[in-house]
Amino acid sequence: MKIAVLSDIHANLPAFQAVLREVAESGADQIMVLGDVVGYGASPAECVELCGELMVRGVMGNHDLAALIIREEGSHELPRGWRSSGYLAGLVYAAAQLDVDQADWLSKLPYTREIKGASLVHARFDDPKDFGYLEKLEDAEASLEILAERVNKVGFCGHTHKQEVFHRPSAEMVWESEAVFKIPADTPCVVMVGSVGRTSEKDKRAAWVLWEPEERRVRMMRTDYQRVDAARQIFEADLPAESAIELMTEDDIANLGR
């Protein structure tokens, strides 16, 4: 069995579509999304619609929740200058773009979910609704303690937009290559799956994970996509330039005007 674990799509349709093509080629039996389907990017409705069409299951992300709140309550409480903020503008845009069915799909996402051999959350297991960041081992310790008490001791998270692995120093992970490893039985481990649509890493390809529960194997995946197309869509949607620039390498930026 293979399970594709994706996170932080952030309304980046070119990235999402490219990853889905590789997921299909991988032979994955299921697709899971760890939240933040919307935000920043130009295609929130299309990305949510695609999740629904593919019967993707997932968990709630902070951008998903915030967009739903704005949709419900309106944007009158937003601070001045929100139009120049990639974060806030992306949320307001998503709230306006989603139709009733798409918003309903988002609203039904739980904060945690169990899959074969693993647990899922957007940010952290010790407080799934707080959306705190796991950026170093000390941050992950509380989540590792929780996972140590569960049958499923492997946990997948997103939120940081980085691919990382957190485990206790005594754990002996079995690395088969730079991007493929096995997690020993009874070993609590937090796997940060990275971001499909807005990576914070130098490598600007879309990041995701392929989980093989029977073998307890994790494959850290990278998928190239048309980043310039995604950036152009952001400009065309009149969203802040920072949301487009964040997607691209220096070469991509040089090619933007061509």
PDB file of C-alpha atoms in Angstrom:
ATOM      1  CA  MET A   1       0.000   0.000   0.000  1.00  0.00           C
ATOM      2  CA  LYS A   2       1.138   3.539  -0.778  1.00  0.00           C
ATOM      3  CA  ILE A   3      -0.325   6.783   0.556  1.00  0.00           C
ATOM      4  CA  ALA A   4       0.536  10.185  -0.922  1.00  0.00           C
ATOM      5  CA  VAL A   5       0.715  12.837   1.802  1.00  0.00           C
ATOM      6  CA  LEU A   6       0.511  16.416   0.539  1.00  0.00           C
ATOM      7  CA  SER A   7       0.329  19.714   2.408  1.00  0.00           C
ATOM      8  CA  ASP A   8       0.169  23.465   1.927  1.00  0.00           C
ATOM      9  CA  ILE A   9      -1.096  23.536  -1.654  1.00  0.00           C
ATOM     10  CA  HIS A  10      -1.873  27.224  -1.148  1.00  0.00           C
ATOM     11  CA  ALA A  11      -4.107  27.630  -4.189  1.00  0.00           C
ATOM     12  CA  ASN A  12      -1.213  26.862  -6.554  1.00  0.00           C
ATOM     13  CA  LEU A  13      -2.993  24.911  -9.276  1.00  0.00           C
ATOM     14  CA  PRO A  14       0.033  24.292 -11.576  1.00  0.00           C
ATOM     15  CA  ALA A  15       1.959  22.786  -8.648  1.00  0.00           C
ATOM     16  CA  PHE A  16      -1.003  20.715  -7.467  1.00  0.00           C
ATOM     17  CA  GLN A  17      -1.679  19.322 -10.933  1.00  0.00           C
ATOM     18  CA  ALA A  18       1.982  18.432 -11.467  1.00  0.00           C
ATOM     19  CA  VAL A  19       2.132  16.612  -8.127  1.00  0.00           C
ATOM     20  CA  LEU A  20      -1.092  14.751  -8.860  1.00  0.00           C
ATOM     21  CA  ARG A  21       0.411  13.454 -12.119  1.00  0.00           C
ATOM     22  CA  GLU A  22       3.396  12.051 -10.206  1.00  0.00           C
ATOM     23  CA  VAL A  23       1.110  10.677  -7.488  1.00  0.00           C
ATOM     24  CA  ALA A  24      -0.773   8.759 -10.202  1.00  0.00           C
ATOM     25  CA  GLU A  25       2.504   7.440 -11.609  1.00  0.00           C
ATOM     26  CA  SER A  26       3.619   6.359  -8.122  1.00  0.00           C
ATOM     27  CA  GLY A  27       0.709   3.948  -7.781  1.00  0.00           C
ATOM     28  CA  ALA A  28      -0.537   5.576  -4.586  1.00  0.00           C
ATOM     29  CA  ASP A  29      -3.781   4.098  -3.263  1.00  0.00           C
ATOM     30  CA  GLN A  30      -4.848   7.187  -1.322  1.00  0.00           C
ATOM     31  CA  ILE A  31      -4.183  10.925  -1.237  1.00  0.00           C
ATOM     32  CA  MET A  32      -4.136  12.853   2.040  1.00  0.00           C
ATOM     33  CA  VAL A  33      -3.816  16.628   2.383  1.00  0.00           C
ATOM     34  CA  LEU A  34      -2.519  18.175   5.600  1.00  0.00           C
ATOM     35  CA  GLY A  35      -4.350  21.473   5.255  1.00  0.00           C
ATOM     36  CA  ASP A  36      -3.820  24.925   3.757  1.00  0.00           C
ATOM     37  CA  VAL A  37      -5.390  24.070   0.442  1.00  0.00           C
ATOM     38  CA  VAL A  38      -6.095  27.813   0.049  1.00  0.00           C
ATOM     39  CA  GLY A  39      -4.197  31.033   0.699  1.00  0.00           C
ATOM     40  CA  TYR A  40      -1.574  33.069  -1.204  1.00  0.00           C
ATOM     41  CA  GLY A  41      -2.262  31.594  -4.645  1.00  0.00           C
ATOM     42  CA  ALA A  42      -4.658  32.397  -7.465  1.00  0.00           C
ATOM     43  CA  SER A  43      -6.729  29.185  -7.643  1.00  0.00           C
ATOM     44  CA  PRO A  44      -8.332  28.408  -4.270  1.00  0.00           C
ATOM     45  CA  ALA A  45     -11.667  27.286  -5.717  1.00  0.00           C
ATOM     46  CA  GLU A  46     -10.040  25.089  -8.368  1.00  0.00           C
ATOM     47  CA  CYS A  47      -7.748  23.389  -5.822  1.00  0.00           C
ATOM     48  CA  VAL A  48     -10.580  22.660  -3.397  1.00  0.00           C
ATOM     49  CA  GLU A  49     -12.762  21.425  -6.260  1.00  0.00           C
ATOM     50  CA  LEU A  50      -9.997  19.087  -7.395  1.00  0.00           C
ATOM     51  CA  CYS A  51      -9.675  17.691  -3.871  1.00  0.00           C
ATOM     52  CA  GLY A  52     -13.385  16.952  -3.853  1.00  0.00           C
ATOM     53  CA  GLU A  53     -13.354  15.353  -7.305  1.00  0.00           C
ATOM     54  CA  LEU A  54     -10.487  13.053  -6.326  1.00  0.00           C
ATOM     55  CA  MET A  55     -12.094  12.215  -2.970  1.00  0.00           C
ATOM     56  CA  VAL A  56      -9.027  13.502  -1.180  1.00  0.00           C
ATOM     57  CA  ARG A  57      -9.223  13.343   2.603  1.00  0.00           C
ATOM     58  CA  GLY A  58      -7.329  15.646   4.887  1.00  0.00           C
ATOM     59  CA  VAL A  59      -7.107  17.872   7.938  1.00  0.00           C
ATOM     60  CA  MET A  60      -7.773  21.546   8.612  1.00  0.00           C
ATOM     61  CA  GLY A  61      -5.036  24.123   8.083  1.00  0.00           C
ATOM     62  CA  ASN A  62      -4.813  27.618   9.524  1.00  0.00           C
ATOM     63  CA  HIS A  63      -5.353  29.281   6.114  1.00  0.00           C
ATOM     64  CA  ASP A  64      -8.393  27.094   5.472  1.00  0.00           C
ATOM     65  CA  LEU A  65      -9.887  28.041   8.827  1.00  0.00           C
ATOM     66  CA  ALA A  66      -9.125  31.757   8.445  1.00  0.00           C
ATOM     67  CA  ALA A  67     -10.660  31.901   4.948  1.00  0.00           C
ATOM     68  CA  LEU A  68     -13.818  30.248   6.245  1.00  0.00           C
ATOM     69  CA  ILE A  69     -14.050  32.750   9.100  1.00  0.00           C
ATOM     70  CA  ILE A  70     -13.626  35.694   6.720  1.00  0.00           C
ATOM     71  CA  ARG A  71     -16.245  34.193   4.417  1.00  0.00           C
ATOM     72  CA  GLU A  72     -18.656  33.863   7.337  1.00  0.00           C
ATOM     73  CA  GLU A  73     -18.001  37.180   9.066  1.00  0.00           C
ATOM     74  CA  GLY A  74     -16.868  39.429   6.208  1.00  0.00           C
ATOM     75  CA  SER A  75     -13.580  41.325   5.863  1.00  0.00           C
ATOM     76  CA  HIS A  76     -14.521  44.488   7.748  1.00  0.00           C
ATOM     77  CA  GLU A  77     -12.361  43.483  10.727  1.00  0.00           C
ATOM     78  CA  LEU A  78      -9.180  43.170   8.642  1.00  0.00           C
ATOM     79  CA  PRO A  79      -6.414  45.691   9.436  1.00  0.00           C
ATOM     80  CA  ARG A  80      -5.617  48.576   7.120  1.00  0.00           C
ATOM     81  CA  GLY A  81      -3.163  47.667   4.402  1.00  0.00           C
ATOM     82  CA  TRP A  82      -4.414  44.100   4.067  1.00  0.00           C
ATOM     83  CA  ARG A  83      -4.374  44.348   0.267  1.00  0.00           C
ATOM     84  CA  SER A  84      -0.569  44.571   0.309  1.00  0.00           C
ATOM     85  CA  SER A  85      -0.186  41.518   2.565  1.00  0.00           C
ATOM     86  CA  GLY A  86       0.226  38.233   0.729  1.00  0.00           C
ATOM     87  CA  TYR A  87      -1.169  36.403   3.745  1.00  0.00           C
ATOM     88  CA  LEU A  88      -4.304  38.511   4.262  1.00  0.00           C
ATOM     89  CA  ALA A  89      -5.022  39.209   0.598  1.00  0.00           C
ATOM     90  CA  GLY A  90      -4.839  35.497  -0.173  1.00  0.00           C
ATOM     91  CA  LEU A  91      -7.379  34.759   2.546  1.00  0.00           C
ATOM     92  CA  VAL A  92      -9.836  37.424   1.407  1.00  0.00           C
ATOM     93  CA  TYR A  93      -9.451  36.258  -2.190  1.00  0.00           C
ATOM     94  CA  ALA A  94     -10.090  32.630  -1.189  1.00  0.00           C
ATOM     95  CA  ALA A  95     -13.143  33.587   0.855  1.00  0.00           C
ATOM     96  CA  ALA A  96     -14.606  35.385  -2.167  1.00  0.00           C
ATOM     97  CA  GLN A  97     -13.754  32.662  -4.707  1.00  0.00           C
ATOM     98  CA  LEU A  98     -15.084  29.579  -2.919  1.00  0.00           C
ATOM     99  CA  ASP A  99     -18.626  28.511  -3.714  1.00  0.00           C
ATOM    100  CA  VAL A 100     -20.986  26.982  -1.154  1.00  0.00           C
ATOM    101  CA  ASP A 101     -19.991  23.377  -1.837  1.00  0.00           C
ATOM    102  CA  GLN A 102     -16.268  24.148  -1.796  1.00  0.00           C
ATOM    103  CA  ALA A 103     -16.543  26.033   1.495  1.00  0.00           C
ATOM    104  CA  ASP A 104     -18.564  23.144   2.901  1.00  0.00           C
ATOM    105  CA  TRP A 105     -15.820  20.669   1.918  1.00  0.00           C
ATOM    106  CA  LEU A 106     -13.216  22.780   3.718  1.00  0.00           C
ATOM    107  CA  SER A 107     -15.395  23.276   6.794  1.00  0.00           C
ATOM    108  CA  LYS A 108     -15.745  19.530   7.317  1.00  0.00           C
ATOM    109  CA  LEU A 109     -12.000  18.897   7.584  1.00  0.00           C
ATOM    110  CA  PRO A 110     -11.062  17.582  11.049  1.00  0.00           C
ATOM    111  CA  TYR A 111      -8.010  18.827  12.934  1.00  0.00           C
ATOM    112  CA  THR A 112      -6.479  15.349  13.145  1.00  0.00           C
ATOM    113  CA  ARG A 113      -6.901  12.097  11.284  1.00  0.00           C
ATOM    114  CA  GLU A 114      -5.576   8.540  11.465  1.00  0.00           C
ATOM    115  CA  ILE A 115      -4.440   6.591   8.422  1.00  0.00           C
ATOM    116  CA  LYS A 116      -2.779   3.198   8.116  1.00  0.00           C
ATOM    117  CA  GLY A 117       0.339   3.301  10.272  1.00  0.00           C
ATOM    118  CA  ALA A 118       0.340   7.043  10.950  1.00  0.00           C
ATOM    119  CA  SER A 119      -1.401  10.106  12.364  1.00  0.00           C
ATOM    120  CA  LEU A 120      -2.013  13.374  10.511  1.00  0.00           C
ATOM    121  CA  VAL A 121      -2.176  16.998  11.664  1.00  0.00           C
ATOM    122  CA  HIS A 122      -1.460  20.329  10.016  1.00  0.00           C
ATOM    123  CA  ALA A 123       1.029  21.704  12.522  1.00  0.00           C
ATOM    124  CA  ARG A 124       1.584  19.803  15.769  1.00  0.00           C
ATOM    125  CA  PHE A 125       0.021  16.996  17.770  1.00  0.00           C
ATOM    126  CA  ASP A 126       0.135  18.545  21.244  1.00  0.00           C
ATOM    127  CA  ASP A 127      -2.257  21.336  20.209  1.00  0.00           C
ATOM    128  CA  PRO A 128      -3.778  20.708  16.753  1.00  0.00           C
ATOM    129  CA  LYS A 129      -5.874  23.896  16.838  1.00  0.00           C
ATOM    130  CA  ASP A 130      -3.015  26.219  17.797  1.00  0.00           C
ATOM    131  CA  PHE A 131      -0.974  25.849  14.591  1.00  0.00           C
ATOM    132  CA  GLY A 132       2.388  26.293  16.273  1.00  0.00           C
ATOM    133  CA  TYR A 133       5.555  25.704  14.261  1.00  0.00           C
ATOM    134  CA  LEU A 134       7.883  22.707  14.549  1.00  0.00           C
ATOM    135  CA  GLU A 135      11.202  24.125  13.418  1.00  0.00           C
ATOM    136  CA  LYS A 136      13.632  22.213  15.622  1.00  0.00           C
ATOM    137  CA  LEU A 137      13.722  19.043  17.699  1.00  0.00           C
ATOM    138  CA  GLU A 138      12.822  20.864  20.916  1.00  0.00           C
ATOM    139  CA  ASP A 139       9.635  22.152  19.271  1.00  0.00           C
ATOM    140  CA  ALA A 140       8.696  18.610  18.261  1.00  0.00           C
ATOM    141  CA  GLU A 141       9.316  16.967  21.640  1.00  0.00           C
ATOM    142  CA  ALA A 142       5.733  17.375  22.881  1.00  0.00           C
ATOM    143  CA  SER A 143       4.403  15.855  19.651  1.00  0.00           C
ATOM    144  CA  LEU A 144       6.884  12.988  19.939  1.00  0.00           C
ATOM    145  CA  GLU A 145       5.671  12.294  23.486  1.00  0.00           C
ATOM    146  CA  ILE A 146       2.085  12.065  22.262  1.00  0.00           C
ATOM    147  CA  LEU A 147       3.014   9.804  19.357  1.00  0.00           C
ATOM    148  CA  ALA A 148       5.006   7.549  21.706  1.00  0.00           C
ATOM    149  CA  GLU A 149       1.744   6.703  23.498  1.00  0.00           C
ATOM    150  CA  ARG A 150      -0.172   5.887  20.319  1.00  0.00           C
ATOM    151  CA  VAL A 151      -0.438   2.716  18.291  1.00  0.00           C
ATOM    152  CA  ASN A 152       0.501   4.795  15.244  1.00  0.00           C
ATOM    153  CA  LYS A 153       3.776   6.355  16.317  1.00  0.00           C
ATOM    154  CA  VAL A 154       4.524   8.058  13.007  1.00  0.00           C
ATOM    155  CA  GLY A 155       3.106  11.530  12.540  1.00  0.00           C
ATOM    156  CA  PHE A 156       2.912  13.612   9.370  1.00  0.00           C
ATOM    157  CA  CYS A 157       2.739  17.414   9.560  1.00  0.00           C
ATOM    158  CA  GLY A 158       2.897  20.393   7.219  1.00  0.00           C
ATOM    159  CA  HIS A 159       2.758  24.114   8.052  1.00  0.00           C
ATOM    160  CA  THR A 160       6.492  24.942   7.981  1.00  0.00           C
ATOM    161  CA  HIS A 161       6.764  24.510   4.188  1.00  0.00           C
ATOM    162  CA  LYS A 162       9.941  22.477   4.748  1.00  0.00           C
ATOM    163  CA  GLN A 163      10.780  18.780   4.535  1.00  0.00           C
ATOM    164  CA  GLU A 164      12.307  17.631   7.829  1.00  0.00           C
ATOM    165  CA  VAL A 165      12.328  14.611  10.125  1.00  0.00           C
ATOM    166  CA  PHE A 166      12.229  14.839  13.922  1.00  0.00           C
ATOM    167  CA  HIS A 167      12.976  11.877  16.180  1.00  0.00           C
ATOM    168  CA  ARG A 168      14.769  11.235  19.443  1.00  0.00           C
ATOM    169  CA  PRO A 169      18.564  10.886  19.245  1.00  0.00           C
ATOM    170  CA  SER A 170      18.398   7.253  20.311  1.00  0.00           C
ATOM    171  CA  ALA A 171      16.259   6.290  17.297  1.00  0.00           C
ATOM    172  CA  GLU A 172      18.144   4.467  14.569  1.00  0.00           C
ATOM    173  CA  MET A 173      16.489   5.472  11.324  1.00  0.00           C
ATOM    174  CA  VAL A 174      17.292   3.292   8.318  1.00  0.00           C
ATOM    175  CA  TRP A 175      18.249   5.611   5.465  1.00  0.00           C
ATOM    176  CA  GLU A 176      18.117   3.875   2.090  1.00  0.00           C
ATOM    177  CA  SER A 177      19.070   7.053   0.234  1.00  0.00           C
ATOM    178  CA  GLU A 178      19.187  10.797   0.858  1.00  0.00           C
ATOM    179  CA  ALA A 179      15.404  11.025   0.446  1.00  0.00           C
ATOM    180  CA  VAL A 180      14.154   7.540   1.430  1.00  0.00           C
ATOM    181  CA  PHE A 181      14.153   6.040   4.919  1.00  0.00           C
ATOM    182  CA  LYS A 182      12.460   3.431   7.084  1.00  0.00           C
ATOM    183  CA  ILE A 183      11.175   4.147  10.583  1.00  0.00           C
ATOM    184  CA  PRO A 184      11.858   1.314  13.053  1.00  0.00           C
ATOM    185  CA  ALA A 185       8.854  -0.183  14.815  1.00  0.00           C
ATOM    186  CA  ASP A 186       7.842   1.496  18.093  1.00  0.00           C
ATOM    187  CA  THR A 187       9.863   4.607  17.161  1.00  0.00           C
ATOM    188  CA  PRO A 188       7.995   7.917  17.486  1.00  0.00           C
ATOM    189  CA  CYS A 189       8.801  10.115  14.512  1.00  0.00           C
ATOM    190  CA  VAL A 190       7.464  13.398  13.134  1.00  0.00           C
ATOM    191  CA  VAL A 191       7.784  13.816   9.370  1.00  0.00           C
ATOM    192  CA  MET A 192       7.369  17.323   7.961  1.00  0.00           C
ATOM    193  CA  VAL A 193       6.159  16.753   4.403  1.00  0.00           C
ATOM    194  CA  GLY A 194       6.957  20.183   2.944  1.00  0.00           C
ATOM    195  CA  SER A 195       4.717  22.337   0.756  1.00  0.00           C
ATOM    196  CA  VAL A 196       3.212  21.610  -2.639  1.00  0.00           C
ATOM    197  CA  GLY A 197       2.472  25.211  -3.491  1.00  0.00           C
ATOM    198  CA  ARG A 198       4.768  27.527  -1.539  1.00  0.00           C
ATOM    199  CA  THR A 199       7.988  25.976  -0.333  1.00  0.00           C
ATOM    200  CA  SER A 200      10.232  27.882   2.071  1.00  0.00           C
ATOM    201  CA  GLU A 201      13.289  25.961   0.889  1.00  0.00           C
ATOM    202  CA  LYS A 202      15.946  26.842  -1.666  1.00  0.00           C
ATOM    203  CA  ASP A 203      14.663  24.003  -3.848  1.00  0.00           C
ATOM    204  CA  LYS A 204      11.501  25.561  -5.292  1.00  0.00           C
ATOM    205  CA  ARG A 205      10.006  22.338  -6.578  1.00  0.00           C
ATOM    206  CA  ALA A 206       6.765  21.128  -5.030  1.00  0.00           C
ATOM    207  CA  ALA A 207       7.411  18.884  -2.023  1.00  0.00           C
ATOM    208  CA  TRP A 208       5.348  15.945  -0.775  1.00  0.00           C
ATOM    209  CA  VAL A 209       5.745  12.478   0.743  1.00  0.00           C
ATOM    210  CA  LEU A 210       4.935   8.918  -0.265  1.00  0.00           C
ATOM    211  CA  TRP A 211       4.211   6.693   2.753  1.00  0.00           C
ATOM    212  CA  GLU A 212       4.447   2.910   2.560  1.00  0.00           C
ATOM    213  CA  PRO A 213       2.956   1.747   5.864  1.00  0.00           C
ATOM    214  CA  GLU A 214       3.705  -1.974   5.650  1.00  0.00           C
ATOM    215  CA  GLU A 215       7.410  -1.301   5.156  1.00  0.00           C
ATOM    216  CA  ARG A 216       7.281   1.857   7.331  1.00  0.00           C
ATOM    217  CA  ARG A 217       9.071   3.591   4.469  1.00  0.00           C
ATOM    218  CA  VAL A 218       8.944   7.325   3.757  1.00  0.00           C
ATOM    219  CA  ARG A 219       9.889   8.729   0.374  1.00  0.00           C
ATOM    220  CA  MET A 220      10.541  12.482   0.338  1.00  0.00           C
ATOM    221  CA  MET A 221       9.348  13.539  -3.098  1.00  0.00           C
ATOM    222  CA  ARG A 222      10.028  16.643  -5.234  1.00  0.00           C
ATOM    223  CA  THR A 223       8.048  17.596  -8.325  1.00  0.00           C
ATOM    224  CA  ASP A 224       8.965  20.315 -10.791  1.00  0.00           C
ATOM    225  CA  TYR A 225       6.187  22.465 -12.214  1.00  0.00           C
ATOM    226  CA  GLN A 226       5.605  25.645 -14.209  1.00  0.00           C
ATOM    227  CA  ARG A 227       6.396  28.147 -11.470  1.00  0.00           C
ATOM    228  CA  VAL A 228       6.320  31.095 -13.861  1.00  0.00           C
ATOM    229  CA  ASP A 229       2.762  30.158 -14.859  1.00  0.00           C
ATOM    230  CA  ALA A 230       1.737  30.053 -11.200  1.00  0.00           C
ATOM    231  CA  ALA A 231       3.363  33.448 -10.617  1.00  0.00           C
ATOM    232  CA  ARG A 232       1.636  34.978 -13.635  1.00  0.00           C
ATOM    233  CA  GLN A 233      -1.716  33.720 -12.367  1.00  0.00           C
ATOM    234  CA  ILE A 234      -1.088  35.494  -9.067  1.00  0.00           C
ATOM    235  CA  PHE A 235      -0.345  38.774 -10.872  1.00  0.00           C
ATOM    236  CA  GLU A 236      -3.441  38.339 -13.059  1.00  0.00           C
ATOM    237  CA  ALA A 237      -5.565  37.839  -9.941  1.00  0.00           C
ATOM    238  CA  ASP A 238      -4.204  41.168  -8.636  1.00  0.00           C
ATOM    239  CA  LEU A 239      -2.729  39.506  -5.571  1.00  0.00           C
ATOM    240  CA  PRO A 240       0.455  40.902  -3.942  1.00  0.00           C
ATOM    241  CA  ALA A 241       3.684  40.452  -5.894  1.00  0.00           C
ATOM    242  CA  GLU A 242       5.383  38.858  -2.874  1.00  0.00           C
ATOM    243  CA  SER A 243       3.135  35.806  -3.262  1.00  0.00           C
ATOM    244  CA  ALA A 244       4.431  35.325  -6.812  1.00  0.00           C
ATOM    245  CA  ILE A 245       8.074  36.063  -6.114  1.00  0.00           C
ATOM    246  CA  GLU A 246       8.152  33.569  -3.236  1.00  0.00           C
ATOM    247  CA  LEU A 247       7.520  30.730  -5.705  1.00  0.00           C
ATOM    248  CA  MET A 248      10.413  31.413  -8.029  1.00  0.00           C
ATOM    249  CA  THR A 249      14.138  30.975  -8.396  1.00  0.00           C
ATOM    250  CA  GLU A 250      16.286  33.814  -9.750  1.00  0.00           C
ATOM    251  CA  ASP A 251      16.167  32.201 -13.192  1.00  0.00           C
ATOM    252  CA  ASP A 252      12.371  31.998 -12.998  1.00  0.00           C
ATOM    253  CA  ILE A 253      12.158  35.702 -12.192  1.00  0.00           C
ATOM    254  CA  ALA A 254      14.412  36.484 -15.158  1.00  0.00           C
ATOM    255  CA  ASN A 255      12.077  34.494 -17.404  1.00  0.00           C
ATOM    256  CA  LEU A 256       8.895  36.048 -16.029  1.00  0.00           C
ATOM    257  CA  GLY A 257       8.725  38.822 -18.600  1.00  0.00           C
ATOM    258  CA  ARG A 258       9.450  36.611 -21.602  1.00  0.00           C
TER     259      ARG A 258
END
